[in-house]
Coordinates of C-alpha atoms in Angstrom, one line a residue:
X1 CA 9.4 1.7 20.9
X2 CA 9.0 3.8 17.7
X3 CA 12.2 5.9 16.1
X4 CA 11.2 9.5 15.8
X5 CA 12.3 10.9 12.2
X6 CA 15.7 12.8 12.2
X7 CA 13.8 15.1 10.2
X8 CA 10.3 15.9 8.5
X9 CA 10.2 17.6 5.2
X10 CA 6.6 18.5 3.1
X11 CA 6.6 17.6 -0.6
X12 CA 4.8 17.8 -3.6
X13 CA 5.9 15.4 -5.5
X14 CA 5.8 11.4 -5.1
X15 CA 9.5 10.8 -6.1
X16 CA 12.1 12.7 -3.8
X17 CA 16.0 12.9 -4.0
X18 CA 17.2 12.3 -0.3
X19 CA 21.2 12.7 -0.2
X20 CA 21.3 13.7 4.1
X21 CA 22.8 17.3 3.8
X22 CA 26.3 18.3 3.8
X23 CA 28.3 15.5 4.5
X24 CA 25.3 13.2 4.4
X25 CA 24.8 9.9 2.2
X26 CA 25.2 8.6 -0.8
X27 CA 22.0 10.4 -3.2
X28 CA 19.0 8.3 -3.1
X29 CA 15.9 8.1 -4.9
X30 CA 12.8 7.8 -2.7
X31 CA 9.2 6.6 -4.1
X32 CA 6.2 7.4 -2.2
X33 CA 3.7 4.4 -3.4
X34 CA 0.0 5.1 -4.7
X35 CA -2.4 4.8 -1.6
X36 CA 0.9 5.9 1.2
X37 CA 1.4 9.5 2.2
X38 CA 5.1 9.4 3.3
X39 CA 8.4 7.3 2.8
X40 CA 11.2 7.4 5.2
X41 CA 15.0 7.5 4.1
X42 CA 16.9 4.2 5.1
X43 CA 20.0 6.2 5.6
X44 CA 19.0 9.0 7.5
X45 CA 15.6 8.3 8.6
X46 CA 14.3 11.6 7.1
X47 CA 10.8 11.4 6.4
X48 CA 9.1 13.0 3.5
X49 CA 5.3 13.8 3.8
X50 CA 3.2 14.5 0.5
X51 CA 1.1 17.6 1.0
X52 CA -2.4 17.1 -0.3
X53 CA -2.3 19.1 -3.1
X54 CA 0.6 16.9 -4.5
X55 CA 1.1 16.0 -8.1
X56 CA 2.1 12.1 -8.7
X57 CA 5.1 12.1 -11.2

């Protein structure tokens, strides 16, 4: 059985700050890698998406 994300957010950009909201987590710093379109947090299973017309930074 797969987890469904908690939530499912769109970026742009390949490195994304995930910190769970008000009275979430501690801040993390998520990497999507070359080749993968999406990373999930560990804390709050929020899954980032890159949009195709993202810009690697």
């Amino acid at each position: 059985m797969t987890k469904q994300p908690k939530q499912v957010v769109n970026v742009t950009k390949n490195r994304i700050a995930c910190d769970g909201g008000i009275g979430g987590h501690p801040r993390v710093w998520l990497q999507i890698a070359a080749g993968e379109t999406s990373v999930e947090c560990p804390y709050c299973d929020c899954k980032f998406i890159l949009e195709d017309s993202a810009t690697a930074q």
